[in-house]
Amino acid sequence: MKAHDGMYIDGAWRPAAGQDVIEVVNPADEQVLATVPAGTAADVDAAVRAARAALPGWAATPPAERAARLTALRDVLDARRDEIATTVTAELGAPLKFSQAVHAAVPIAVAGSYAELAGTYAFEEKVGNSTVYHEPIGVVGAITPWNYPLHQIVAKAAPALAAGCTIVVKPAENTPLVAQLFAEAVHEAGVPAGVFNLVTGLGPVAGQALAEHPGVDLVSFTGSTAVGRRIAAVAGAAVKKVALELGGKSANVVLPDADLTKAVNVGVANVMSNSGQTCSAWTRMLVHRDQYDEAVELAAQAAAKYGERIGPVVSARQQERVLGYIEKGVAEGARLVAGGPQAPREKGYFVSPTVFADVAPDMTIAQEEIFGPVLSILRYEDEEDALRIANGTVYGLAGAVWAADEERAVAFARRMDTGQVDINGGRFNPLAPFGGYKQSGVGRELGAHGLAEYLQTKSLQF
Ligand code: NAP
Ligand code: MG
């Protein structure tokens, strides 16, 4: 795909205000793929003004017409799914099969779900002697990460457009190409000028300008807890609404009567897919002491098999960070049973699928988000102990529970301080609310709950 050298603002590609560019690097071979403009506060300001100007018209557009534009957008994305997959593979490094099955397919499904919701959602309801209108919150400033680069954009842009909001997106610096492709798709779908705008750039420059802009009514951020905390502080001071999807350190709890082989194999695949760069990954596997050694052996075998299929991590910086955590795990006394801190190839930002056994709950690798292909296996004594360990981090984004008896798994899941739990390998549901407890975030994305984030209520009494 050819990179644009401008910003998509007010329905056209316009020259950037400054001269600086960002180099986009293929993490599999370290070659520069393209450059995109590094936006400044002036670009952000132009984009927010365009979004503001387009807001009254789009907010007043009947939901059925907004639904029609979203259906067209879904169709364009579907028609361009191969291009989406190759673009994500080039700039993120994900294996092409994974890009096709996940990085392209999930955003198409999510766009389709909002096309449908826009047409069916009750934007008006009766409550006693009141009529309650669910109105768009206004101009959205969206700041997104690189790990699921198109999904993260669609999970904000689609509900925003369905709600009648207008939006400015600042994508991650590492993955701006699929963001530009998305802007092209929005254009092709006939979404009116100014409703969707894209400013590429660096977080502390363009991202910060967007979060601080007085013309933004809602800041929707997905990324690290450290940056999210700063954005929430800026938004709080300006009394703006903020939605945060942050980090995770989720637990995969294997109860004693579970199918151990399945639980371990699915658990390893969950951590290694996308090279471990999944905020909701089950990076801590909790196993009963009687099955511990068997689980460790199974996990080591599964990780070794995964080694041939894994892509690189996104950048040299990320590789360094992940290898640093692996060294820290060794230094703190955890036992390496697969992978390790040596980069497995000379070229490309690869990390070997790594499994640690004998991990204590308070070790750094069991507390901090690594965001790489690293699994920690922890031993528990009984269910109460497992629950204490599962809930014993500052995060609460996701999790898994395995048990022969589904009711037992559900009872355990209900006691976990986390936003979503997969029972015995339950499938991803793009309509279920996604978001975190504790420091994993504020607000929910996807489905009707995700749409509600972009609405505010007005009550009229009769
Ligand atoms: P990050 O550094 O927080 O970046 C996320 C986004 O924020 C990027 O667009 C980034 O721009 C921008 N940004 C950075 N500093 C900023 C600032 N001072 N003001 C405004 N924007 C700023 O996170 P990352 O390293 O790219 O992504 C990995 C993290 O995201 C992990 O912690 C992961 O758990 C989290 N994540 C969470 C979810 C979820 O749904 N909960 C999903 C995916 C990822 P640059 O690209 O220029 O840095
Ligand atoms: Mg960053």
Short mmCIF file of C-alpha atoms and ligand atoms in Angstrom, two decimals:
data_model
loop_
_atom_site.label_atom_id
_atom_site.label_comp_id
_atom_site.label_asym_id
_atom_site.label_seq_id
_atom_site.Cartn_x
_atom_site.Cartn_y
_atom_site.Cartn_z
CA MET A 1 0.00 0.00 0.00
CA LYS A 2 1.19 3.51 -0.84
CA ALA A 3 1.47 5.88 2.11
CA HIS A 4 -0.21 9.28 2.03
CA ASP A 5 1.98 12.27 2.75
CA GLY A 6 -0.90 14.28 4.21
CA MET A 7 -3.63 14.13 6.82
CA TYR A 8 -7.20 13.05 6.13
CA ILE A 9 -9.12 16.12 7.30
CA ASP A 10 -12.56 17.37 6.27
CA GLY A 11 -13.00 14.75 3.58
CA ALA A 12 -9.64 15.11 1.76
CA TRP A 13 -5.92 14.40 2.11
CA ARG A 14 -4.37 17.73 3.09
CA PRO A 15 -0.72 18.72 3.49
CA ALA A 16 0.60 18.48 7.04
CA ALA A 17 1.37 21.73 8.85
CA GLY A 18 5.01 20.73 9.49
CA GLN A 19 7.79 18.92 7.63
CA ASP A 20 8.61 16.13 10.10
CA VAL A 21 7.92 12.52 9.16
CA ILE A 22 7.70 9.16 10.93
CA GLU A 23 9.46 6.16 9.40
CA VAL A 24 7.36 3.01 9.38
CA VAL A 25 9.54 -0.06 9.87
CA ASN A 26 8.78 -3.70 9.04
CA PRO A 27 9.66 -5.48 12.31
CA ALA A 28 10.31 -8.78 10.52
CA ASP A 29 13.25 -7.44 8.45
CA GLU A 30 13.92 -3.97 9.91
CA GLN A 31 13.43 -2.28 6.52
CA VAL A 32 11.77 1.13 6.27
CA LEU A 33 8.42 0.59 4.52
CA ALA A 34 7.20 4.14 4.16
CA THR A 35 7.06 7.50 5.85
CA VAL A 36 4.00 9.36 7.07
CA PRO A 37 3.73 12.94 8.31
CA ALA A 38 4.32 13.61 12.00
CA GLY A 39 1.37 15.77 12.93
CA THR A 40 1.56 18.77 15.23
CA ALA A 41 -0.93 20.74 17.31
CA ALA A 42 -1.82 22.73 14.16
CA ASP A 43 -2.92 19.56 12.31
CA VAL A 44 -4.89 18.42 15.34
CA ASP A 45 -6.57 21.81 15.55
CA ALA A 46 -7.58 21.71 11.87
CA ALA A 47 -8.98 18.19 12.33
CA VAL A 48 -10.94 19.05 15.48
CA ARG A 49 -12.39 22.14 13.77
CA ALA A 50 -13.51 20.00 10.84
CA ALA A 51 -15.08 17.48 13.22
CA ARG A 52 -16.83 20.29 15.14
CA ALA A 53 -18.21 21.80 11.93
CA ALA A 54 -19.52 18.43 10.76
CA LEU A 55 -21.11 17.54 14.10
CA PRO A 56 -24.56 19.22 13.81
CA GLY A 57 -25.23 17.68 10.40
CA TRP A 58 -24.09 14.17 11.32
CA ALA A 59 -25.84 14.23 14.71
CA ALA A 60 -29.09 15.17 12.93
CA THR A 61 -28.66 12.48 10.25
CA PRO A 62 -31.34 9.80 10.80
CA PRO A 63 -29.88 6.64 12.41
CA ALA A 64 -30.98 4.60 9.37
CA GLU A 65 -28.77 6.75 7.12
CA ARG A 66 -25.84 6.49 9.57
CA ALA A 67 -26.43 2.73 9.49
CA ALA A 68 -26.29 2.78 5.68
CA ARG A 69 -22.91 4.55 5.72
CA LEU A 70 -21.59 2.01 8.24
CA THR A 71 -22.85 -0.85 6.09
CA ALA A 72 -21.03 0.69 3.13
CA LEU A 73 -17.90 1.03 5.28
CA ARG A 74 -18.12 -2.62 6.32
CA ASP A 75 -18.43 -3.60 2.66
CA VAL A 76 -15.41 -1.54 1.61
CA LEU A 77 -13.34 -3.08 4.41
CA ASP A 78 -14.50 -6.51 3.33
CA ALA A 79 -13.58 -5.82 -0.30
CA ARG A 80 -10.13 -4.65 0.84
CA ARG A 81 -9.53 -7.39 3.41
CA ASP A 82 -6.41 -8.77 1.66
CA GLU A 83 -4.86 -5.32 1.54
CA ILE A 84 -5.67 -4.83 5.23
CA ALA A 85 -3.99 -8.13 6.09
CA THR A 86 -0.83 -7.46 4.08
CA THR A 87 -0.57 -3.93 5.48
CA VAL A 88 -0.83 -5.13 9.09
CA THR A 89 1.65 -7.90 8.39
CA ALA A 90 4.09 -5.36 6.96
CA GLU A 91 3.91 -2.77 9.73
CA LEU A 92 3.15 -4.95 12.78
CA GLY A 93 4.90 -8.16 11.75
CA ALA A 94 1.97 -10.51 12.39
CA PRO A 95 2.03 -13.73 10.29
CA LEU A 96 -0.21 -13.27 7.24
CA LYS A 97 -2.66 -16.01 8.29
CA PHE A 98 -3.20 -14.31 11.65
CA SER A 99 -3.59 -10.93 9.94
CA GLN A 100 -6.28 -12.38 7.69
CA ALA A 101 -8.12 -14.28 10.42
CA VAL A 102 -7.94 -11.61 13.12
CA HIS A 103 -6.51 -8.22 12.12
CA ALA A 104 -8.75 -8.00 9.03
CA ALA A 105 -11.73 -10.15 9.98
CA VAL A 106 -12.47 -8.76 13.46
CA PRO A 107 -12.75 -5.09 12.39
CA ILE A 108 -15.07 -6.11 9.53
CA ALA A 109 -17.29 -7.94 12.03
CA VAL A 110 -17.24 -4.99 14.43
CA ALA A 111 -18.06 -2.47 11.69
CA GLY A 112 -20.95 -4.74 10.67
CA SER A 113 -22.21 -4.98 14.23
CA TYR A 114 -22.38 -1.18 14.50
CA ALA A 115 -24.07 -0.87 11.11
CA GLU A 116 -26.78 -3.06 12.58
CA LEU A 117 -26.87 -1.36 16.00
CA ALA A 118 -27.12 2.11 14.45
CA GLY A 119 -30.33 1.02 12.79
CA THR A 120 -31.88 -0.80 15.75
CA TYR A 121 -30.68 0.97 18.91
CA ALA A 122 -33.34 2.76 20.98
CA PHE A 123 -32.07 6.35 20.81
CA GLU A 124 -35.29 7.43 22.52
CA GLU A 125 -37.13 5.92 25.47
CA LYS A 126 -40.04 6.66 27.79
CA VAL A 127 -39.45 6.77 31.54
CA GLY A 128 -42.70 7.62 33.34
CA ASN A 129 -43.64 11.16 32.30
CA SER A 130 -40.30 11.72 30.58
CA THR A 131 -38.93 11.11 27.13
CA VAL A 132 -35.23 10.34 27.32
CA TYR A 133 -33.12 11.05 24.24
CA HIS A 134 -29.73 9.38 23.84
CA GLU A 135 -27.78 12.07 22.01
CA PRO A 136 -24.25 12.00 20.61
CA ILE A 137 -21.69 13.23 23.10
CA GLY A 138 -20.00 15.38 20.44
CA VAL A 139 -16.48 15.42 19.03
CA VAL A 140 -14.40 12.37 19.93
CA GLY A 141 -10.61 12.40 20.19
CA ALA A 142 -9.42 8.80 19.76
CA ILE A 143 -5.87 7.70 20.54
CA THR A 144 -5.04 4.11 19.62
CA PRO A 145 -2.20 1.58 20.05
CA TRP A 146 -0.42 -0.61 17.50
CA ASN A 147 -1.13 -4.12 18.77
CA TYR A 148 -4.48 -4.61 16.98
CA PRO A 149 -4.09 -1.51 14.86
CA LEU A 150 -7.26 -1.58 12.78
CA HIS A 151 -9.46 -3.19 15.41
CA GLN A 152 -8.61 -0.47 17.95
CA ILE A 153 -9.60 2.24 15.47
CA VAL A 154 -12.82 0.54 14.39
CA ALA A 155 -13.80 -0.20 18.01
CA LYS A 156 -13.90 3.59 18.51
CA ALA A 157 -14.83 5.01 15.10
CA ALA A 158 -17.73 2.65 14.35
CA PRO A 159 -19.69 3.27 17.59
CA ALA A 160 -18.86 7.00 17.43
CA LEU A 161 -20.32 7.24 13.92
CA ALA A 162 -23.29 5.06 14.88
CA ALA A 163 -24.01 7.40 17.80
CA GLY A 164 -23.87 10.52 15.63
CA CYS A 165 -20.52 11.74 16.95
CA THR A 166 -17.69 13.02 14.77
CA ILE A 167 -14.14 11.88 15.41
CA VAL A 168 -10.44 12.64 15.11
CA VAL A 169 -8.14 9.60 15.31
CA LYS A 170 -4.45 9.67 16.27
CA PRO A 171 -3.14 6.16 15.52
CA ALA A 172 0.02 4.63 16.97
CA GLU A 173 3.25 5.83 15.36
CA ASN A 174 4.29 2.23 14.59
CA THR A 175 1.16 1.35 12.59
CA PRO A 176 -0.13 4.40 10.68
CA LEU A 177 -0.53 2.66 7.30
CA VAL A 178 -3.59 0.60 8.12
CA ALA A 179 -5.04 3.76 9.70
CA GLN A 180 -4.59 5.58 6.38
CA LEU A 181 -6.20 2.63 4.61
CA PHE A 182 -9.16 2.93 6.99
CA ALA A 183 -9.50 6.66 6.17
CA GLU A 184 -9.62 5.73 2.47
CA ALA A 185 -12.36 3.21 3.25
CA VAL A 186 -14.39 5.81 5.18
CA HIS A 187 -14.10 8.12 2.18
CA GLU A 188 -15.13 5.39 -0.27
CA ALA A 189 -18.12 4.57 1.94
CA GLY A 190 -19.48 8.07 1.41
CA VAL A 191 -19.21 9.26 5.01
CA PRO A 192 -19.64 13.06 4.85
CA ALA A 193 -16.57 15.32 5.04
CA GLY A 194 -15.39 16.13 8.56
CA VAL A 195 -17.20 13.21 10.25
CA PHE A 196 -13.99 11.14 10.36
CA ASN A 197 -10.51 12.70 10.45
CA LEU A 198 -7.05 11.19 10.78
CA VAL A 199 -3.91 12.85 12.13
CA THR A 200 -0.77 10.69 12.17
CA GLY A 201 1.91 11.68 14.66
CA LEU A 202 3.73 11.05 17.89
CA GLY A 203 1.91 10.50 21.17
CA PRO A 204 3.48 13.28 23.23
CA VAL A 205 2.92 15.78 20.36
CA ALA A 206 -0.21 14.99 18.31
CA GLY A 207 -1.75 12.67 20.93
CA GLN A 208 -1.33 15.14 23.73
CA ALA A 209 -2.66 18.03 21.59
CA LEU A 210 -5.77 15.96 20.85
CA ALA A 211 -6.36 15.04 24.49
CA GLU A 212 -5.95 18.68 25.54
CA HIS A 213 -7.98 20.26 22.73
CA PRO A 214 -10.96 22.23 24.11
CA GLY A 215 -13.02 21.25 21.05
CA VAL A 216 -12.96 17.57 22.04
CA ASP A 217 -15.85 16.33 24.21
CA LEU A 218 -14.75 12.75 24.81
CA VAL A 219 -11.23 11.36 24.81
CA SER A 220 -11.21 7.65 24.06
CA PHE A 221 -7.80 6.12 24.69
CA THR A 222 -6.41 2.62 24.36
CA GLY A 223 -2.84 2.00 25.44
CA SER A 224 -0.65 1.80 28.48
CA THR A 225 -1.83 2.59 32.00
CA ALA A 226 0.95 5.18 32.37
CA VAL A 227 -0.23 7.26 29.41
CA GLY A 228 -3.90 6.63 30.25
CA ARG A 229 -3.40 8.10 33.70
CA ARG A 230 -1.98 11.32 32.19
CA ILE A 231 -4.80 11.56 29.66
CA ALA A 232 -7.42 11.07 32.38
CA ALA A 233 -5.81 13.88 34.41
CA VAL A 234 -5.88 16.27 31.43
CA ALA A 235 -9.48 15.34 30.59
CA GLY A 236 -10.56 15.55 34.23
CA ALA A 237 -9.20 19.07 34.57
CA ALA A 238 -11.22 20.11 31.51
CA VAL A 239 -14.34 18.18 32.70
CA LYS A 240 -14.32 16.05 29.56
CA LYS A 241 -15.55 12.52 29.44
CA VAL A 242 -12.79 9.95 29.15
CA ALA A 243 -12.80 6.26 28.19
CA LEU A 244 -9.70 4.19 28.90
CA GLU A 245 -8.76 0.70 27.73
CA LEU A 246 -5.47 -0.01 29.46
CA GLY A 247 -3.13 -2.85 30.35
CA GLY A 248 -3.76 -6.29 31.77
CA LYS A 249 -2.15 -9.23 33.56
CA SER A 250 -4.91 -11.75 33.23
CA ALA A 251 -5.14 -15.10 34.96
CA ASN A 252 -5.86 -18.44 33.31
CA VAL A 253 -7.19 -20.54 36.20
CA VAL A 254 -7.08 -24.29 35.66
CA LEU A 255 -9.27 -25.88 38.34
CA PRO A 256 -8.29 -29.41 39.45
CA ASP A 257 -10.97 -31.30 37.52
CA ALA A 258 -10.36 -29.47 34.20
CA ASP A 259 -9.15 -31.00 30.94
CA LEU A 260 -5.52 -30.14 31.66
CA THR A 261 -4.12 -30.74 28.18
CA LYS A 262 -6.72 -28.57 26.51
CA ALA A 263 -6.49 -25.83 29.14
CA VAL A 264 -2.70 -25.65 28.83
CA ASN A 265 -2.59 -25.80 25.03
CA VAL A 266 -5.26 -23.15 24.54
CA GLY A 267 -3.63 -21.08 27.29
CA VAL A 268 -0.22 -21.15 25.59
CA ALA A 269 -1.73 -20.29 22.20
CA ASN A 270 -3.61 -17.39 23.81
CA VAL A 271 -0.38 -15.89 25.17
CA MET A 272 1.77 -16.50 22.08
CA SER A 273 -0.66 -15.29 19.41
CA ASN A 274 0.13 -11.80 18.08
CA SER A 275 3.58 -12.40 19.67
CA GLY A 276 2.09 -11.82 23.11
CA GLN A 277 1.00 -8.29 22.25
CA THR A 278 -2.57 -8.68 23.44
CA CYS A 279 -3.79 -6.62 26.38
CA SER A 280 -6.29 -9.32 27.40
CA ALA A 281 -3.77 -12.22 27.13
CA TRP A 282 -3.83 -14.78 29.98
CA THR A 283 -0.19 -14.27 30.89
CA ARG A 284 -0.44 -16.01 34.29
CA MET A 285 -1.44 -19.67 34.26
CA LEU A 286 -2.61 -20.90 37.68
CA VAL A 287 -2.37 -24.67 38.24
CA HIS A 288 -3.12 -26.84 41.30
CA ARG A 289 0.03 -28.22 42.93
CA ASP A 290 -0.92 -31.85 42.17
CA GLN A 291 -1.00 -31.13 38.40
CA TYR A 292 1.71 -28.53 38.34
CA ASP A 293 4.62 -30.55 36.94
CA GLU A 294 2.49 -32.08 34.21
CA ALA A 295 1.15 -28.65 33.21
CA VAL A 296 4.68 -27.20 33.05
CA GLU A 297 5.81 -30.00 30.76
CA LEU A 298 2.78 -29.61 28.47
CA ALA A 299 3.28 -25.83 28.30
CA ALA A 300 6.97 -26.14 27.47
CA GLN A 301 6.13 -28.52 24.60
CA ALA A 302 3.35 -26.26 23.31
CA ALA A 303 5.61 -23.20 23.40
CA ALA A 304 8.40 -25.01 21.56
CA LYS A 305 5.95 -25.93 18.79
CA TYR A 306 4.78 -22.34 18.61
CA GLY A 307 8.33 -21.16 17.96
CA GLU A 308 8.18 -21.83 14.24
CA ARG A 309 5.01 -19.81 13.73
CA ILE A 310 5.57 -16.73 15.84
CA GLY A 311 6.04 -13.26 14.33
CA PRO A 312 8.35 -10.55 15.68
CA VAL A 313 7.31 -7.99 18.28
CA VAL A 314 6.55 -4.53 16.92
CA SER A 315 9.82 -2.65 17.43
CA ALA A 316 13.40 -2.80 18.64
CA ARG A 317 12.29 -0.97 21.77
CA GLN A 318 9.58 -3.53 22.47
CA GLN A 319 12.03 -6.39 21.88
CA GLU A 320 14.47 -4.87 24.35
CA ARG A 321 11.71 -4.37 26.89
CA VAL A 322 10.46 -7.96 26.62
CA LEU A 323 13.96 -9.48 26.76
CA GLY A 324 14.63 -7.29 29.82
CA TYR A 325 11.59 -8.81 31.56
CA ILE A 326 12.81 -12.32 30.73
CA GLU A 327 16.19 -11.51 32.28
CA LYS A 328 14.41 -10.13 35.32
CA GLY A 329 12.39 -13.34 35.66
CA VAL A 330 15.59 -15.39 35.69
CA ALA A 331 17.23 -12.98 38.15
CA GLU A 332 14.28 -13.18 40.54
CA GLY A 333 14.49 -16.98 40.61
CA ALA A 334 11.82 -18.20 38.19
CA ARG A 335 12.72 -21.34 36.20
CA LEU A 336 12.92 -21.05 32.39
CA VAL A 337 11.35 -24.08 30.70
CA ALA A 338 11.06 -22.69 27.15
CA GLY A 339 12.58 -19.76 25.28
CA GLY A 340 14.82 -17.28 27.05
CA PRO A 341 16.49 -13.89 26.84
CA GLN A 342 18.49 -14.49 23.64
CA ALA A 343 17.06 -13.01 20.44
CA PRO A 344 16.46 -16.07 18.21
CA ARG A 345 17.33 -14.42 14.86
CA GLU A 346 19.83 -11.87 13.70
CA LYS A 347 17.36 -9.77 11.71
CA GLY A 348 13.96 -8.76 12.89
CA TYR A 349 12.62 -8.06 16.38
CA PHE A 350 11.91 -11.68 17.32
CA VAL A 351 11.51 -13.09 20.83
CA SER A 352 11.38 -16.86 21.50
CA PRO A 353 8.11 -18.13 22.97
CA THR A 354 9.07 -18.20 26.64
CA VAL A 355 7.61 -20.10 29.58
CA PHE A 356 8.57 -19.64 33.22
CA ALA A 357 7.77 -22.17 35.96
CA ASP A 358 8.09 -21.69 39.73
CA VAL A 359 6.81 -18.14 39.44
CA ALA A 360 5.80 -16.57 42.76
CA PRO A 361 2.81 -14.21 42.70
CA ASP A 362 4.86 -11.20 43.76
CA MET A 363 7.63 -11.54 41.15
CA THR A 364 7.90 -8.74 38.59
CA ILE A 365 6.99 -11.09 35.73
CA ALA A 366 3.77 -12.02 37.57
CA GLN A 367 2.81 -8.42 38.33
CA GLU A 368 3.81 -6.22 35.39
CA GLU A 369 2.51 -6.31 31.85
CA ILE A 370 5.29 -7.66 29.59
CA PHE A 371 3.45 -7.42 26.25
CA GLY A 372 5.50 -10.16 24.63
CA PRO A 373 5.35 -13.97 24.22
CA VAL A 374 6.05 -14.77 27.86
CA LEU A 375 3.93 -17.07 30.05
CA SER A 376 4.29 -17.47 33.81
CA ILE A 377 2.99 -20.64 35.49
CA LEU A 378 2.04 -20.28 39.15
CA ARG A 379 1.18 -23.01 41.67
CA TYR A 380 -1.87 -22.80 43.94
CA GLU A 381 -2.88 -24.86 46.99
CA ASP A 382 -6.68 -24.63 46.85
CA GLU A 383 -9.43 -22.54 45.23
CA GLU A 384 -9.18 -19.72 47.77
CA ASP A 385 -5.46 -19.50 47.11
CA ALA A 386 -6.11 -19.46 43.35
CA LEU A 387 -8.59 -16.62 43.76
CA ARG A 388 -6.16 -14.57 45.86
CA ILE A 389 -3.46 -14.99 43.23
CA ALA A 390 -5.83 -14.31 40.31
CA ASN A 391 -7.04 -11.06 41.91
CA GLY A 392 -3.61 -10.08 43.21
CA THR A 393 -2.55 -7.48 40.62
CA VAL A 394 -3.54 -3.88 39.91
CA TYR A 395 -5.15 -5.04 36.65
CA GLY A 396 -8.50 -6.64 35.83
CA LEU A 397 -9.05 -6.85 32.10
CA ALA A 398 -9.71 -10.50 31.25
CA GLY A 399 -9.21 -14.08 32.38
CA ALA A 400 -10.10 -17.70 31.86
CA VAL A 401 -11.42 -20.52 34.02
CA TRP A 402 -11.35 -24.23 33.16
CA ALA A 403 -13.35 -26.88 35.03
CA ALA A 404 -15.21 -30.09 34.22
CA ASP A 405 -18.23 -28.63 35.98
CA GLU A 406 -19.28 -25.41 34.23
CA GLU A 407 -21.17 -24.17 37.29
CA ARG A 408 -18.01 -24.42 39.34
CA ALA A 409 -16.15 -22.41 36.71
CA VAL A 410 -18.87 -19.77 36.64
CA ALA A 411 -18.89 -19.50 40.45
CA PHE A 412 -15.14 -18.91 40.37
CA ALA A 413 -15.36 -16.41 37.49
CA ARG A 414 -17.97 -14.37 39.37
CA ARG A 415 -15.44 -13.83 42.16
CA MET A 416 -12.71 -12.59 39.82
CA ASP A 417 -12.12 -8.82 39.73
CA THR A 418 -12.04 -8.60 35.97
CA GLY A 419 -14.09 -7.41 33.00
CA GLN A 420 -14.38 -10.63 31.00
CA VAL A 421 -13.74 -14.30 31.60
CA ASP A 422 -13.71 -17.13 29.05
CA ILE A 423 -15.16 -20.34 30.43
CA ASN A 424 -13.56 -23.57 29.11
CA GLY A 425 -12.22 -21.76 26.05
CA GLY A 426 -15.35 -19.72 25.22
CA ARG A 427 -15.01 -17.85 21.94
CA PHE A 428 -14.45 -14.10 21.48
CA ASN A 429 -17.79 -12.35 21.09
CA PRO A 430 -17.63 -9.00 19.26
CA LEU A 431 -20.97 -7.93 20.80
CA ALA A 432 -19.97 -8.52 24.43
CA PRO A 433 -18.75 -5.49 26.42
CA PHE A 434 -14.95 -5.36 26.60
CA GLY A 435 -13.14 -3.34 29.25
CA GLY A 436 -11.37 -3.39 32.54
CA TYR A 437 -11.87 -3.48 36.28
CA LYS A 438 -9.34 -1.71 38.52
CA GLN A 439 -6.41 -0.10 36.65
CA SER A 440 -7.28 -1.85 33.39
CA GLY A 441 -9.53 1.00 32.47
CA VAL A 442 -12.74 3.00 32.57
CA GLY A 443 -15.68 2.33 30.28
CA ARG A 444 -16.52 -0.44 27.82
CA GLU A 445 -16.08 -1.04 24.12
CA LEU A 446 -17.99 -3.20 21.59
CA GLY A 447 -21.67 -3.95 21.17
CA ALA A 448 -24.47 -1.87 22.66
CA HIS A 449 -22.41 -1.10 25.79
CA GLY A 450 -19.70 0.34 23.57
CA LEU A 451 -22.25 2.47 21.73
CA ALA A 452 -23.57 3.87 25.02
CA GLU A 453 -20.10 5.34 25.75
CA TYR A 454 -20.64 7.78 22.87
CA LEU A 455 -24.10 8.93 24.00
CA GLN A 456 -25.38 11.31 26.64
CA THR A 457 -28.96 11.52 27.83
CA LYS A 458 -31.41 14.40 27.71
CA SER A 459 -34.68 14.05 29.60
CA LEU A 460 -37.82 15.96 28.64
CA GLN A 461 -40.67 15.95 31.18
CA PHE A 462 -44.30 16.18 30.14
P1 NAP B 1 1.12 3.75 24.66
O1 NAP B 1 2.53 4.16 24.62
O2 NAP B 1 0.31 4.11 25.84
O3 NAP B 1 0.48 4.33 23.31
C1 NAP B 1 -0.88 4.28 23.00
C2 NAP B 1 -1.22 5.50 22.17
O4 NAP B 1 -1.06 6.68 22.95
C3 NAP B 1 -0.32 5.68 20.95
O5 NAP B 1 -1.06 6.24 19.90
C4 NAP B 1 0.70 6.66 21.48
O6 NAP B 1 1.41 7.35 20.49
C5 NAP B 1 -0.17 7.57 22.30
N1 NAP B 1 0.55 8.36 23.30
C6 NAP B 1 1.77 8.12 23.86
N2 NAP B 1 2.08 9.10 24.74
C7 NAP B 1 1.05 9.98 24.73
C8 NAP B 1 0.79 11.20 25.42
N3 NAP B 1 1.65 11.72 26.29
N4 NAP B 1 -0.39 11.84 25.16
C9 NAP B 1 -1.27 11.33 24.29
N5 NAP B 1 -1.08 10.20 23.61
C10 NAP B 1 0.07 9.52 23.82
O7 NAP B 1 0.93 2.21 24.50
P2 NAP B 1 1.65 1.30 23.42
O8 NAP B 1 2.99 0.94 23.90
O9 NAP B 1 1.55 1.94 22.11
O10 NAP B 1 0.68 0.02 23.47
C11 NAP B 1 0.81 -1.00 24.40
C12 NAP B 1 -0.07 -0.80 25.63
O11 NAP B 1 -1.43 -0.65 25.27
C13 NAP B 1 -0.03 -1.97 26.56
O12 NAP B 1 0.11 -1.53 27.88
C14 NAP B 1 -1.41 -2.62 26.38
O13 NAP B 1 -1.90 -3.36 27.43
C15 NAP B 1 -2.26 -1.48 26.09
N6 NAP B 1 -3.43 -1.90 25.34
C16 NAP B 1 -4.65 -1.99 25.97
C17 NAP B 1 -5.77 -2.41 25.27
C18 NAP B 1 -7.11 -2.52 25.91
O14 NAP B 1 -8.10 -2.64 25.21
N7 NAP B 1 -7.23 -2.48 27.21
C19 NAP B 1 -5.65 -2.73 23.93
C20 NAP B 1 -4.42 -2.63 23.33
C21 NAP B 1 -3.32 -2.19 24.04
P3 NAP B 1 2.79 6.70 19.95
O15 NAP B 1 2.39 5.58 19.09
O16 NAP B 1 3.45 7.80 19.22
O17 NAP B 1 3.57 6.25 21.15
MG MG B 2 4.22 4.40 22.74
#
